Structures are given as C-alpha cells and as structure tokens.
GROMACS .gro file of N, CA and C in nm:
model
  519
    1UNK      N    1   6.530   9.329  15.511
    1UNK     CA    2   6.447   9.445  15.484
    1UNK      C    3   6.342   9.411  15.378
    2UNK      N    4   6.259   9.474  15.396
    2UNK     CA    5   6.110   9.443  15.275
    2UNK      C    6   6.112   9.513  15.165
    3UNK      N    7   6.248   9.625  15.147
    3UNK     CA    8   6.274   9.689  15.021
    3UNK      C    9   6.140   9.837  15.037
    4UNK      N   10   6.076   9.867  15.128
    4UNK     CA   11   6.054   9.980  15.142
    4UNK      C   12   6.151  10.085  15.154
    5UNK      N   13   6.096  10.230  15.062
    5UNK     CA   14   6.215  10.343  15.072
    5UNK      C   15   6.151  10.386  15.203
    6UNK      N   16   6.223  10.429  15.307
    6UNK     CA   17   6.278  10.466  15.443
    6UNK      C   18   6.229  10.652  15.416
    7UNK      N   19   6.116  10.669  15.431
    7UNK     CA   20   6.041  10.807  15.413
    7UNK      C   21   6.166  10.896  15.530
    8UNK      N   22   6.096  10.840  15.641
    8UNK     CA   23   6.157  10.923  15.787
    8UNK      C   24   6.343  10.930  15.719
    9UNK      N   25   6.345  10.832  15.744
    9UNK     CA   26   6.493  10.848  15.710
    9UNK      C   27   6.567  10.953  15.634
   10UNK      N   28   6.503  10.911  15.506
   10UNK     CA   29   6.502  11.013  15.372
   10UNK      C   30   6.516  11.142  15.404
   11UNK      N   31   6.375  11.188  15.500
   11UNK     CA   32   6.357  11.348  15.507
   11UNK      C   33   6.469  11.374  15.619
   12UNK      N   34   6.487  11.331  15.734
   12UNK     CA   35   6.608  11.345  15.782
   12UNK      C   36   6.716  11.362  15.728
   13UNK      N   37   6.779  11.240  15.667
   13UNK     CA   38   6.924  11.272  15.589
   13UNK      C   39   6.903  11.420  15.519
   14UNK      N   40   6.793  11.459  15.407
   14UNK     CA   41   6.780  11.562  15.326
   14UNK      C   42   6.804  11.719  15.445
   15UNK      N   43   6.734  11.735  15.545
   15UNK     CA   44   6.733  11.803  15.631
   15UNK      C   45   6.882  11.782  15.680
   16UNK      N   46   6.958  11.701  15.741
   16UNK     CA   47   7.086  11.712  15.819
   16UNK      C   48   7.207  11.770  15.697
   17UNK      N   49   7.212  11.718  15.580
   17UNK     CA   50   7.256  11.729  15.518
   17UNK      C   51   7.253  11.898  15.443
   18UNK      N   52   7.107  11.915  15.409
   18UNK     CA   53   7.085  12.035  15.446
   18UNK      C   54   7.196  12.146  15.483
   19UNK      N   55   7.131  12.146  15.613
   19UNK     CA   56   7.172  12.210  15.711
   19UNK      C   57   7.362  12.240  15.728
   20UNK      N   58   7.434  12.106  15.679
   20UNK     CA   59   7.517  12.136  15.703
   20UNK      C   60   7.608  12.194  15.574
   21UNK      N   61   7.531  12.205  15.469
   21UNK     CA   62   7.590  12.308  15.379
   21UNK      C   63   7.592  12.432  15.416
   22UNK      N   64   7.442  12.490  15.425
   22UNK     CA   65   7.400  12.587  15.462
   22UNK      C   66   7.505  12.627  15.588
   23UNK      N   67   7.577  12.573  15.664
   23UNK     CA   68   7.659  12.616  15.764
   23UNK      C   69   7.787  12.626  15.685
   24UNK      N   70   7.819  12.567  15.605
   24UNK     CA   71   7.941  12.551  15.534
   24UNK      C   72   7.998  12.731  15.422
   25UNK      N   73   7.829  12.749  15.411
   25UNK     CA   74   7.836  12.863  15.294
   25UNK      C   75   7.946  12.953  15.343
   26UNK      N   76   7.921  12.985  15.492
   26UNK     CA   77   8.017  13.130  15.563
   26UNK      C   78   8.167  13.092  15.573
   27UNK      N   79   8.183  12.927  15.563
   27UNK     CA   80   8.374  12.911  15.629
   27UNK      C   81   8.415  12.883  15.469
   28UNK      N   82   8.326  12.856  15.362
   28UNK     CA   83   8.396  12.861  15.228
   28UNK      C   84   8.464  12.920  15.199
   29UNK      N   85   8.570  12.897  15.064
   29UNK     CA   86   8.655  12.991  15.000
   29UNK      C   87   8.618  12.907  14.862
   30UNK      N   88   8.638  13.063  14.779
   30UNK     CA   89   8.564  13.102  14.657
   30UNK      C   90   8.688  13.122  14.540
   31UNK      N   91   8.651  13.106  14.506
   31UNK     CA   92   8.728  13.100  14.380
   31UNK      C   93   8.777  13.288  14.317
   32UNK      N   94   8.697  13.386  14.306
   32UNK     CA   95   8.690  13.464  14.333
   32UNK      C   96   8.614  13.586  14.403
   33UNK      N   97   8.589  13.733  14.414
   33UNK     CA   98   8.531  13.774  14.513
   33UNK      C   99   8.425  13.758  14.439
   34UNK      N  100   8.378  13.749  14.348
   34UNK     CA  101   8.234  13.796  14.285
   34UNK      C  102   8.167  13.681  14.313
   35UNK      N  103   8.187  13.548  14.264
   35UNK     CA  104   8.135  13.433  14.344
   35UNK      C  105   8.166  13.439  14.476
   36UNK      N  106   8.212  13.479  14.590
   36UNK     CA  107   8.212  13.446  14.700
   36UNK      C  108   8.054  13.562  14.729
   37UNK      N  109   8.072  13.679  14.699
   37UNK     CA  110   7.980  13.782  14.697
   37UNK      C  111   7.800  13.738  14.683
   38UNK      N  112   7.831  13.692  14.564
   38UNK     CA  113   7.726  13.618  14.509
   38UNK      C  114   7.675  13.489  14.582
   39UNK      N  115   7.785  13.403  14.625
   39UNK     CA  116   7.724  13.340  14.714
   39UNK      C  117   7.692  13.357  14.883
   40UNK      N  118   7.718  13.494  14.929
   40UNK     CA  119   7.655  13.506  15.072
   40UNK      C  120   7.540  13.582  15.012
   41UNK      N  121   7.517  13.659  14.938
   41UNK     CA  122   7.380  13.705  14.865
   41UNK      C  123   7.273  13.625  14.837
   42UNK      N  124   7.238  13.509  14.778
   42UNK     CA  125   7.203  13.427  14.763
   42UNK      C  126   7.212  13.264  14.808
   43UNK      N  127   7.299  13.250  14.849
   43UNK     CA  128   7.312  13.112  14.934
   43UNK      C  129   7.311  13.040  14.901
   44UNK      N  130   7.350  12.990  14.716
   44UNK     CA  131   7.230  12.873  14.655
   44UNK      C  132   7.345  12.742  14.722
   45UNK      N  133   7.256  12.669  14.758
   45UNK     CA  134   7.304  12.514  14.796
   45UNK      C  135   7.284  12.415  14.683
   46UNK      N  136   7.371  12.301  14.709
   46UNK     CA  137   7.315  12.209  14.612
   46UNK      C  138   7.311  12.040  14.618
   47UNK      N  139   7.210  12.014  14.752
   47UNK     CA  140   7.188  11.902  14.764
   47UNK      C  141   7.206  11.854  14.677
   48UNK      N  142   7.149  11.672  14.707
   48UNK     CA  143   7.148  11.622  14.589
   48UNK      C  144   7.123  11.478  14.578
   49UNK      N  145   7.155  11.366  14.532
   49UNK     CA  146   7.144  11.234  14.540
   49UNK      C  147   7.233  11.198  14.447
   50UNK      N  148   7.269  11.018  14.458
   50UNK     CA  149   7.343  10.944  14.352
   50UNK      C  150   7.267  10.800  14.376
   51UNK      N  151   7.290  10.735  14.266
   51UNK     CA  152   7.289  10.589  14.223
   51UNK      C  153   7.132  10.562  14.223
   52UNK      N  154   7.048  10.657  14.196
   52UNK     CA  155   6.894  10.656  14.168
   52UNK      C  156   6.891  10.519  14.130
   53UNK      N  157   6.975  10.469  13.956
   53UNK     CA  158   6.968  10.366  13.881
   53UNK      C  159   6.959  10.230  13.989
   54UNK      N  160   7.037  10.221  14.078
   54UNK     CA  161   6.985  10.090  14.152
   54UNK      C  162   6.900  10.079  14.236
   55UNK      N  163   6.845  10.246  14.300
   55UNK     CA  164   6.710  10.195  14.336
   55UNK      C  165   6.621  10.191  14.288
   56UNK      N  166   6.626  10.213  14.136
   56UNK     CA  167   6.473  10.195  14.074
   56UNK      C  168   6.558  10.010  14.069
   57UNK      N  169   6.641  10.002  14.003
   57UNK     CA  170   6.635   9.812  13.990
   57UNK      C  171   6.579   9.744  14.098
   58UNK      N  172   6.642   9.792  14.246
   58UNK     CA  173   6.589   9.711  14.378
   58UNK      C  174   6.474   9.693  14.354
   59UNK      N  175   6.397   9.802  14.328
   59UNK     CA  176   6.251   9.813  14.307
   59UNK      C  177   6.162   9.773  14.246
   60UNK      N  178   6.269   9.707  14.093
   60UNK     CA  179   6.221   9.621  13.993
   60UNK      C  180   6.171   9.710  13.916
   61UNK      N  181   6.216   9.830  13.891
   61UNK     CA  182   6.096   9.946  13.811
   61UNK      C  183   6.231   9.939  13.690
   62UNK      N  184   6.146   9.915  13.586
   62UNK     CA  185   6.225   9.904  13.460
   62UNK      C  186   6.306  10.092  13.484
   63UNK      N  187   6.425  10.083  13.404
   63UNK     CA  188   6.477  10.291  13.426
   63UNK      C  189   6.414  10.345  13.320
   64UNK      N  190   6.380  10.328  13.155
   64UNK     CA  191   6.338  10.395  13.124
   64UNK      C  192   6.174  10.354  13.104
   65UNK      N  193   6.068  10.365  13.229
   65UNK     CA  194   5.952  10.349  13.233
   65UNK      C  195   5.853  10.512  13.308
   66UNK      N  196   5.735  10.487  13.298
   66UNK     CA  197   5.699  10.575  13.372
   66UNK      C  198   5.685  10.559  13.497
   67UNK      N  199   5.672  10.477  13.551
   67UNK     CA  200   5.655  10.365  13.704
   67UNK      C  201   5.783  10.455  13.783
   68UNK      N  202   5.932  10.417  13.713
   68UNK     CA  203   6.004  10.496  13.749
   68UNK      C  204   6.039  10.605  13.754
   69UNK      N  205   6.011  10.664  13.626
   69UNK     CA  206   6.007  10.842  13.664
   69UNK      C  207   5.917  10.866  13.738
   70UNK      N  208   5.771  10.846  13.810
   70UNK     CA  209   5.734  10.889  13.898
   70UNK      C  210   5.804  10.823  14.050
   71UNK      N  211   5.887  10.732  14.036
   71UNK     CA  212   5.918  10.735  14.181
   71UNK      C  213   6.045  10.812  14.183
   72UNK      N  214   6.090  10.836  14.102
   72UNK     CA  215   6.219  10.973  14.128
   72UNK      C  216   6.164  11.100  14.130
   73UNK      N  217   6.072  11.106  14.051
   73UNK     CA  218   5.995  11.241  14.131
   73UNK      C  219   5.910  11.268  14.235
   74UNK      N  220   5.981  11.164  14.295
   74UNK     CA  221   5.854  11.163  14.431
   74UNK      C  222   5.979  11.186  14.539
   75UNK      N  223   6.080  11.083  14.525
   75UNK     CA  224   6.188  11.109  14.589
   75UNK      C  225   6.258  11.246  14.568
   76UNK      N  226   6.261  11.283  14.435
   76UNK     CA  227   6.350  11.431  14.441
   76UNK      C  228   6.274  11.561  14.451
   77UNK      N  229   6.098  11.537  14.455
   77UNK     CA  230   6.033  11.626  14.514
   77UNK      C  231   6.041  11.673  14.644
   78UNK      N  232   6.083  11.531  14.727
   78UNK     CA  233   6.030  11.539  14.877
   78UNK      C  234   6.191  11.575  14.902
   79UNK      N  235   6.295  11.525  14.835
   79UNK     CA  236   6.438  11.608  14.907
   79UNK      C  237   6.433  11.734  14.917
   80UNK      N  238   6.381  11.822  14.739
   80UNK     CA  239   6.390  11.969  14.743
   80UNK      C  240   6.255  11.999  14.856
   81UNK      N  241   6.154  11.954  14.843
   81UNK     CA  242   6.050  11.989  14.909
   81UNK      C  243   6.110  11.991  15.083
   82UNK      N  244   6.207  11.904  15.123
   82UNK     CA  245   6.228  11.902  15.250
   82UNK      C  246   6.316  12.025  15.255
   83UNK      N  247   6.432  12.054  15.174
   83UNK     CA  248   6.535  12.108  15.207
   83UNK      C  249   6.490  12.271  15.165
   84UNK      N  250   6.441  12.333  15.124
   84UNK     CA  251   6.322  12.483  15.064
   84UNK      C  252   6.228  12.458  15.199
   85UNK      N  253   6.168  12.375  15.279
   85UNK     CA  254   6.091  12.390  15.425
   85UNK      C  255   6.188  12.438  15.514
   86UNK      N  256   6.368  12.343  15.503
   86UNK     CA  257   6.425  12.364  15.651
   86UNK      C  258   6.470  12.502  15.584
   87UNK      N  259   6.491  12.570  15.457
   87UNK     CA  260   6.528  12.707  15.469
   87UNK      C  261   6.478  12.828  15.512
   88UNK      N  262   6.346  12.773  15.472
   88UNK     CA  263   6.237  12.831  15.530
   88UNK      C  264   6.240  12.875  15.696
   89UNK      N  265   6.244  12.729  15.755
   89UNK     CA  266   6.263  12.716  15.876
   89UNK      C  267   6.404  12.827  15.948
   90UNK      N  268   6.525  12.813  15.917
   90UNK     CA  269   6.629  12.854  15.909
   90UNK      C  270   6.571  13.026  15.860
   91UNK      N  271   6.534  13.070  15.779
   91UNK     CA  272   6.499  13.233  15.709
   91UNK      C  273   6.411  13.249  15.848
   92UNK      N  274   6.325  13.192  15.922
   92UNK     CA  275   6.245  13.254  16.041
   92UNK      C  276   6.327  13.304  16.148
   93UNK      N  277   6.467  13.241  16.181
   93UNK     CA  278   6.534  13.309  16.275
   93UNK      C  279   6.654  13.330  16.264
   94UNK      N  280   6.698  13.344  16.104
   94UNK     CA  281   6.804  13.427  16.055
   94UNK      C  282   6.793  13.469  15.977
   95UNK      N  283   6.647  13.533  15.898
   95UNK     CA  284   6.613  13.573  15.797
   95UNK      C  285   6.654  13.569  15.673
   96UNK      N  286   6.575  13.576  15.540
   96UNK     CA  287   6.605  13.499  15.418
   96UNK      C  288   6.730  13.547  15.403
   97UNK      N  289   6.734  13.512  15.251
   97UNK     CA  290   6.959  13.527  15.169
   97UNK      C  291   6.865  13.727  15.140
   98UNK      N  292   7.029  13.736  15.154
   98UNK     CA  293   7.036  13.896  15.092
   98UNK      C  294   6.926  13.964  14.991
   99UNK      N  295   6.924  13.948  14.926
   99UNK     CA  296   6.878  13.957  14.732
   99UNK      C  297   6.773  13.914  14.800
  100UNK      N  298   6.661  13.870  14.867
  100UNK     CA  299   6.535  13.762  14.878
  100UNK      C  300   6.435  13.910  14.847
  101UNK      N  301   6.418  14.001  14.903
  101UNK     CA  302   6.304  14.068  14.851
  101UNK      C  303   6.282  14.109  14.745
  102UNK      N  304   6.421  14.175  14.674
  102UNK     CA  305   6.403  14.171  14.552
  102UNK      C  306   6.361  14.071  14.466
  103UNK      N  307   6.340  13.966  14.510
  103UNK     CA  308   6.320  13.800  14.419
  103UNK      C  309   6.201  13.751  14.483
  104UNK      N  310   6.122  13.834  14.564
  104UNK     CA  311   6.011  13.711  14.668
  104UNK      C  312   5.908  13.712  14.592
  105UNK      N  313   5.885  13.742  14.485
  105UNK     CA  314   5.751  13.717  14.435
  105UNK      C  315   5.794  13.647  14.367
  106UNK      N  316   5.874  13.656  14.266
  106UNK     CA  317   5.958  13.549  14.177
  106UNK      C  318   5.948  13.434  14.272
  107UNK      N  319   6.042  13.420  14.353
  107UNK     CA  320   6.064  13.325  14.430
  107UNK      C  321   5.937  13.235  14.477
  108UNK      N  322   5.865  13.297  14.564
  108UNK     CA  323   5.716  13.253  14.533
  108UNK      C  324   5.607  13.200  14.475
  109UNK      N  325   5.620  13.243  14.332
  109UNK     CA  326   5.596  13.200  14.189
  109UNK      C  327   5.647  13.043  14.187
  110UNK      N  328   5.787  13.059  14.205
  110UNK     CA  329   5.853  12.922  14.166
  110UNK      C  330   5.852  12.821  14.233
  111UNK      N  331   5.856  12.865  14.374
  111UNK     CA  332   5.790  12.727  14.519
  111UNK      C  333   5.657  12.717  14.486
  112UNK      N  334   5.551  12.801  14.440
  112UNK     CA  335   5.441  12.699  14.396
  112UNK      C  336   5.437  12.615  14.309
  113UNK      N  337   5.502  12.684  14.207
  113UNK     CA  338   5.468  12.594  14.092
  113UNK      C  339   5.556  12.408  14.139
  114UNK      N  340   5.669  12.459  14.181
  114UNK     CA  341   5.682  12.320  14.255
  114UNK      C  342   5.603  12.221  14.325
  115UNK      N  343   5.513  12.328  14.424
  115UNK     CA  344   5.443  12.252  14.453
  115UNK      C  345   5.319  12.160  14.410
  116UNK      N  346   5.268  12.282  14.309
  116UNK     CA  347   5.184  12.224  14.237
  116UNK      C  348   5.228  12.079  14.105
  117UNK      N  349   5.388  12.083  14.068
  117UNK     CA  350   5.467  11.995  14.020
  117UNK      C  351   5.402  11.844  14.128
  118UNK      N  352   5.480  11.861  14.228
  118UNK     CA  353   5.488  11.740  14.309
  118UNK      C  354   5.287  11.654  14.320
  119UNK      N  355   5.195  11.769  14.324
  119UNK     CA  356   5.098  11.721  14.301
  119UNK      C  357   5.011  11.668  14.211
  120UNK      N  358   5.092  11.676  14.109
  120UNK     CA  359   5.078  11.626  13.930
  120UNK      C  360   5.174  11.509  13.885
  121UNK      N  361   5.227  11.483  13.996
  121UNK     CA  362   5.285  11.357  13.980
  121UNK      C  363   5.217  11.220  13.995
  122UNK      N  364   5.195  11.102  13.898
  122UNK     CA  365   5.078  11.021  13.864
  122UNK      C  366   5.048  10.914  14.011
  123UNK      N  367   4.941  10.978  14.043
  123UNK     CA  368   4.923  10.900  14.162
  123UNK      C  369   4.868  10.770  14.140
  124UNK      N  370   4.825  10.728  14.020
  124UNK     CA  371   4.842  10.583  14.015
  124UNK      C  372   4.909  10.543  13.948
  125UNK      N  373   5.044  10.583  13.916
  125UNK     CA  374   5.132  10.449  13.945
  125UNK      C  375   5.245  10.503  14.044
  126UNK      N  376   5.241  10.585  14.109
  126UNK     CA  377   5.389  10.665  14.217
  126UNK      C  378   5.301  10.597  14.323
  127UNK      N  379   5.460  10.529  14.424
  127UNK     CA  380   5.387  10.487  14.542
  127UNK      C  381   5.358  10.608  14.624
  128UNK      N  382   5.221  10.558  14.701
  128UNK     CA  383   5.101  10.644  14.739
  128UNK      C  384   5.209  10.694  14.888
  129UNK      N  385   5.270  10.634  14.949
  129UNK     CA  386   5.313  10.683  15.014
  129UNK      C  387   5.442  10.814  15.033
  130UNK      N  388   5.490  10.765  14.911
  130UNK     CA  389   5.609  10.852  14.887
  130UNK      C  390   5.535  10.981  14.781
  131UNK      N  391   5.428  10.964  14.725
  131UNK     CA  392   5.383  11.089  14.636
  131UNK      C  393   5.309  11.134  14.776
  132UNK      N  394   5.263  11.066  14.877
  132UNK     CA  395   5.203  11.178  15.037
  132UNK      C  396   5.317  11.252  15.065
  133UNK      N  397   5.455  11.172  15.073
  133UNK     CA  398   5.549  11.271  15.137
  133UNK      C  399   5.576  11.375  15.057
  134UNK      N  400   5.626  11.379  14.944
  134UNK     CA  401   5.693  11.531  14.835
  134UNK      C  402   5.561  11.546  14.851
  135UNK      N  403   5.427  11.563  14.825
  135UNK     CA  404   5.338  11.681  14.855
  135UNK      C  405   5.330  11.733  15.003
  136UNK      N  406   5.319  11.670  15.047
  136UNK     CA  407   5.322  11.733  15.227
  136UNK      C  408   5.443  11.825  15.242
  137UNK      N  409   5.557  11.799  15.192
  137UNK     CA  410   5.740  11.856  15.197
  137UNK      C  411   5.684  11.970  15.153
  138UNK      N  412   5.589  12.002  15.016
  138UNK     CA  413   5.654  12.103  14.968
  138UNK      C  414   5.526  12.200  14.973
  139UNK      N  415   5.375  12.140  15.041
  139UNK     CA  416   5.301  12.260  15.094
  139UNK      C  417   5.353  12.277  15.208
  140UNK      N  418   5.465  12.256  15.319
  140UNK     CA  419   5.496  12.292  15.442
  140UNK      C  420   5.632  12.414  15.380
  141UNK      N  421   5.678  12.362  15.285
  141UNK     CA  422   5.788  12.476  15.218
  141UNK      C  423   5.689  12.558  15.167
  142UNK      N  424   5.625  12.558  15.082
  142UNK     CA  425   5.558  12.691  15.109
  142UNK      C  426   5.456  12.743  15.161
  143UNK      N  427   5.425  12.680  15.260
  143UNK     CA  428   5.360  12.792  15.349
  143UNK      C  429   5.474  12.858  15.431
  144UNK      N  430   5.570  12.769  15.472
  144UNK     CA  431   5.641  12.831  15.571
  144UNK      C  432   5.734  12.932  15.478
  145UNK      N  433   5.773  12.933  15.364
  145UNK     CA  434   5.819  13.032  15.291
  145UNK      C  435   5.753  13.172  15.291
  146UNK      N  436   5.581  13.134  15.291
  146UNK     CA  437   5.488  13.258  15.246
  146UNK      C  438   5.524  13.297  15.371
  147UNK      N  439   5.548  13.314  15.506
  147UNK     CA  440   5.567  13.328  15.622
  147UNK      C  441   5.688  13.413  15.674
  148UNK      N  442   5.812  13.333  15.587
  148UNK     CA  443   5.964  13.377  15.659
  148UNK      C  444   6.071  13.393  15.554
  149UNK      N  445   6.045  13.339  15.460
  149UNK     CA  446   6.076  13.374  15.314
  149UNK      C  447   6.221  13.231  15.309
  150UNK      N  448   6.278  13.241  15.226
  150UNK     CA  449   6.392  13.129  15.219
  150UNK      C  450   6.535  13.177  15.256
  151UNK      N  451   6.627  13.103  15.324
  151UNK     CA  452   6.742  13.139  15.350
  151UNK      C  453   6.798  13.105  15.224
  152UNK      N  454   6.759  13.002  15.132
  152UNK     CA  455   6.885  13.024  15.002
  152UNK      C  456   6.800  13.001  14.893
  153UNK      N  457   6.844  13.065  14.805
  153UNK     CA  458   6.796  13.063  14.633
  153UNK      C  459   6.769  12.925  14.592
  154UNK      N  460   6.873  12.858  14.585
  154UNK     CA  461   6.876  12.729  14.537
  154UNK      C  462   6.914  12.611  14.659
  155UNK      N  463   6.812  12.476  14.627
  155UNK     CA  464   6.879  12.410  14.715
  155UNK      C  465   6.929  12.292  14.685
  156UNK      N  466   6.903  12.235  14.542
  156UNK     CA  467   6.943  12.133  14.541
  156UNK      C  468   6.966  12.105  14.396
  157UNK      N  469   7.033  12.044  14.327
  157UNK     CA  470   7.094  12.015  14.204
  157UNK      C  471   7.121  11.860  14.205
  158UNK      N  472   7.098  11.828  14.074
  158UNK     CA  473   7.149  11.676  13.996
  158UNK      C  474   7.308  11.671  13.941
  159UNK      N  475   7.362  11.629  13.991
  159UNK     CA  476   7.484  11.692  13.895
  159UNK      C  477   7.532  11.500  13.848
  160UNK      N  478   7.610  11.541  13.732
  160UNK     CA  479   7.651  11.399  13.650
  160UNK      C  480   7.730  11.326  13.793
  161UNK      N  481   7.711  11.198  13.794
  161UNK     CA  482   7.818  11.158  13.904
  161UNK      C  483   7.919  11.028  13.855
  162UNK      N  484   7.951  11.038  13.759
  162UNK     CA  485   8.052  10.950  13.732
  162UNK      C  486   8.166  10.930  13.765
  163UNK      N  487   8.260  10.973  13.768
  163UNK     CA  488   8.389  10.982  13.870
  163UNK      C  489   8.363  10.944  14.012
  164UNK      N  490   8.297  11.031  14.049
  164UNK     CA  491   8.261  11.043  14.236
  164UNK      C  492   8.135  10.903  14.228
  165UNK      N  493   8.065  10.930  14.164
  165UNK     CA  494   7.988  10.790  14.174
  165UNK      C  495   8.101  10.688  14.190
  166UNK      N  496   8.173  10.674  14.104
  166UNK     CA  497   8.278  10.527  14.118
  166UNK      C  498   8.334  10.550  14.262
  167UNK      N  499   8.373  10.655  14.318
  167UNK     CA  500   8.449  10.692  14.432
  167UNK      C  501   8.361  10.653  14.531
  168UNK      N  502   8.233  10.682  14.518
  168UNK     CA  503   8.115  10.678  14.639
  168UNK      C  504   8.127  10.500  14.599
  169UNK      N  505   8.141  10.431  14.554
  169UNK     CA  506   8.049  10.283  14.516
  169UNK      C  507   7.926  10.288  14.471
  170UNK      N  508   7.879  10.374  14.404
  170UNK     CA  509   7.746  10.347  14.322
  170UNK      C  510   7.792  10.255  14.230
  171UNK      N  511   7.647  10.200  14.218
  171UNK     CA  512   7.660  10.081  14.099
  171UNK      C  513   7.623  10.164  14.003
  172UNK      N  514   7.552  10.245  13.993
  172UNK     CA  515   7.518  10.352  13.888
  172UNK      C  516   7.559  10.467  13.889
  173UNK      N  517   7.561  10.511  13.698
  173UNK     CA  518   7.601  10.673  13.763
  173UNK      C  519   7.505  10.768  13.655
   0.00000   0.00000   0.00000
C-alpha cells in the first residue's frame, strides 16, 4: 500500500457503522427508564474512532504538531460530517428524534458552525484531499439537515480507549 488514508472506505465504514447503532437504539436496554426515555427522544449515538496515534506515526506526522492536528480534524470532521448526513438521510423517511423541533434552530446553529469548523481547517498543511472530504461530508449534512432535520442529537464521541484499545490491538490509546 502507498500509505494513502482510504477516503471511500472511511466514509463507508462511518456510514455502516452508523447505521447500525442507530438500529441498535430501539432493541437496547437502559439502565433506567429516564435514560431509556431520553434516549428514544433524542437518539444521541456515539461513533467514534481508536488508535489515531499510529496513524498519524504511519504518516510520519510528529503527534504533538500542527500537520497532525489538522489531519485528525479532517478525519473526525468527515466521520461526524458523514454520520449527521446519513441521519439526515435516515430523518427524511423516518423523520427526525422526538425533541428535534424543539431544538432545530439550535440544532441548526450547531451543524453550521461545524461546518464552517471543517472549512477553517488549515488547508495548507491538511491533506487537500481529506480537508475536500470533511467539507463536502458536512455541507451535504447540512443541507440535507436544512431539508429533513436529524434522526439523532448526537453522533459521535471520543471516548478514552485504554482498556478496549488494548482489547482492540491498538498500538495506541
């Protein structure tokens, strides 16, 4: 391999993966009713990623540089940016989470400013290809949001992965 990140790929996995939370929300069990409540109201999902740390090394991008924080924000733009489009997608023919009108301007507010995030990300030094994809991800999330609104509040989260990192085989956590 030539050590290119795998765009197509990427937005796929983010999308399948997606998707199959978002199916998961209804056969869950909750800890109690108010979180279970709360979560068919809102829907929040929480994609995500692990072992960032060795693909910035593959990449040769020192971790604490700017080189590399713009290629993780290019990558974790275009996951949320993919996965806020397929809800989008998903809210057109099962319409948004519960709570969404009360929150759509809010909500609205906050998918731009994302978007406008992903387009303030330094295009000379973020590769040009991967800062095309998280901007393309996340004007197609919101337009298609301004359109059909979102099936879930939240879609994606960082969470620490140390334990489960060791479990997954990340070299990093």
């Amino acid at each position: 391999e030539d050590g290119a990140f795998d765009i197509e790929g990427y937005r796929h996995a983010s999308r399948i993966f997606f998707l199959a939370q978002e199916i998961l929300v209804g056969f869950a069990s909750y800890p109690t009713e108010r979180i279970a409540q709360r979560s068919h109201e809102f829907r929040p999902l929480g994609l995500g990623y692990a072992n960032l740390g060795t693909l910035l090394m593959m990449q040769g991008l020192p971790y604490d540089s700017d080189a590399a924080r713009a290629y993780a924000a290019c990558i974790t733009a275009m996951m949320t940016g993919e996965a806020y489009s397929l809800a989008a997608e998903i809210a057109s023919s099962t319409g948004p989470f519960e709570a969404y009108l009360e929150n759509q301007q809010s909500m609205l507010d906050v998918m731009r400013l994302h978007r406008e995030s992903a387009r303030d990300i330094d295009g000379n030094i973020a590769p040009r290809e991967l800062r095309a994809a998280a901007i393309e991800a996340w004007d197609r999330a919101v337009a298609l949001g301004m359109l059909h609104g979102y099936r879930n509040a939240q879609a994606t989260v960082l969470a620490p992965t140390g334990t489960i990192g060791l479990l997954m085989d990340c070299d990093t956590t």
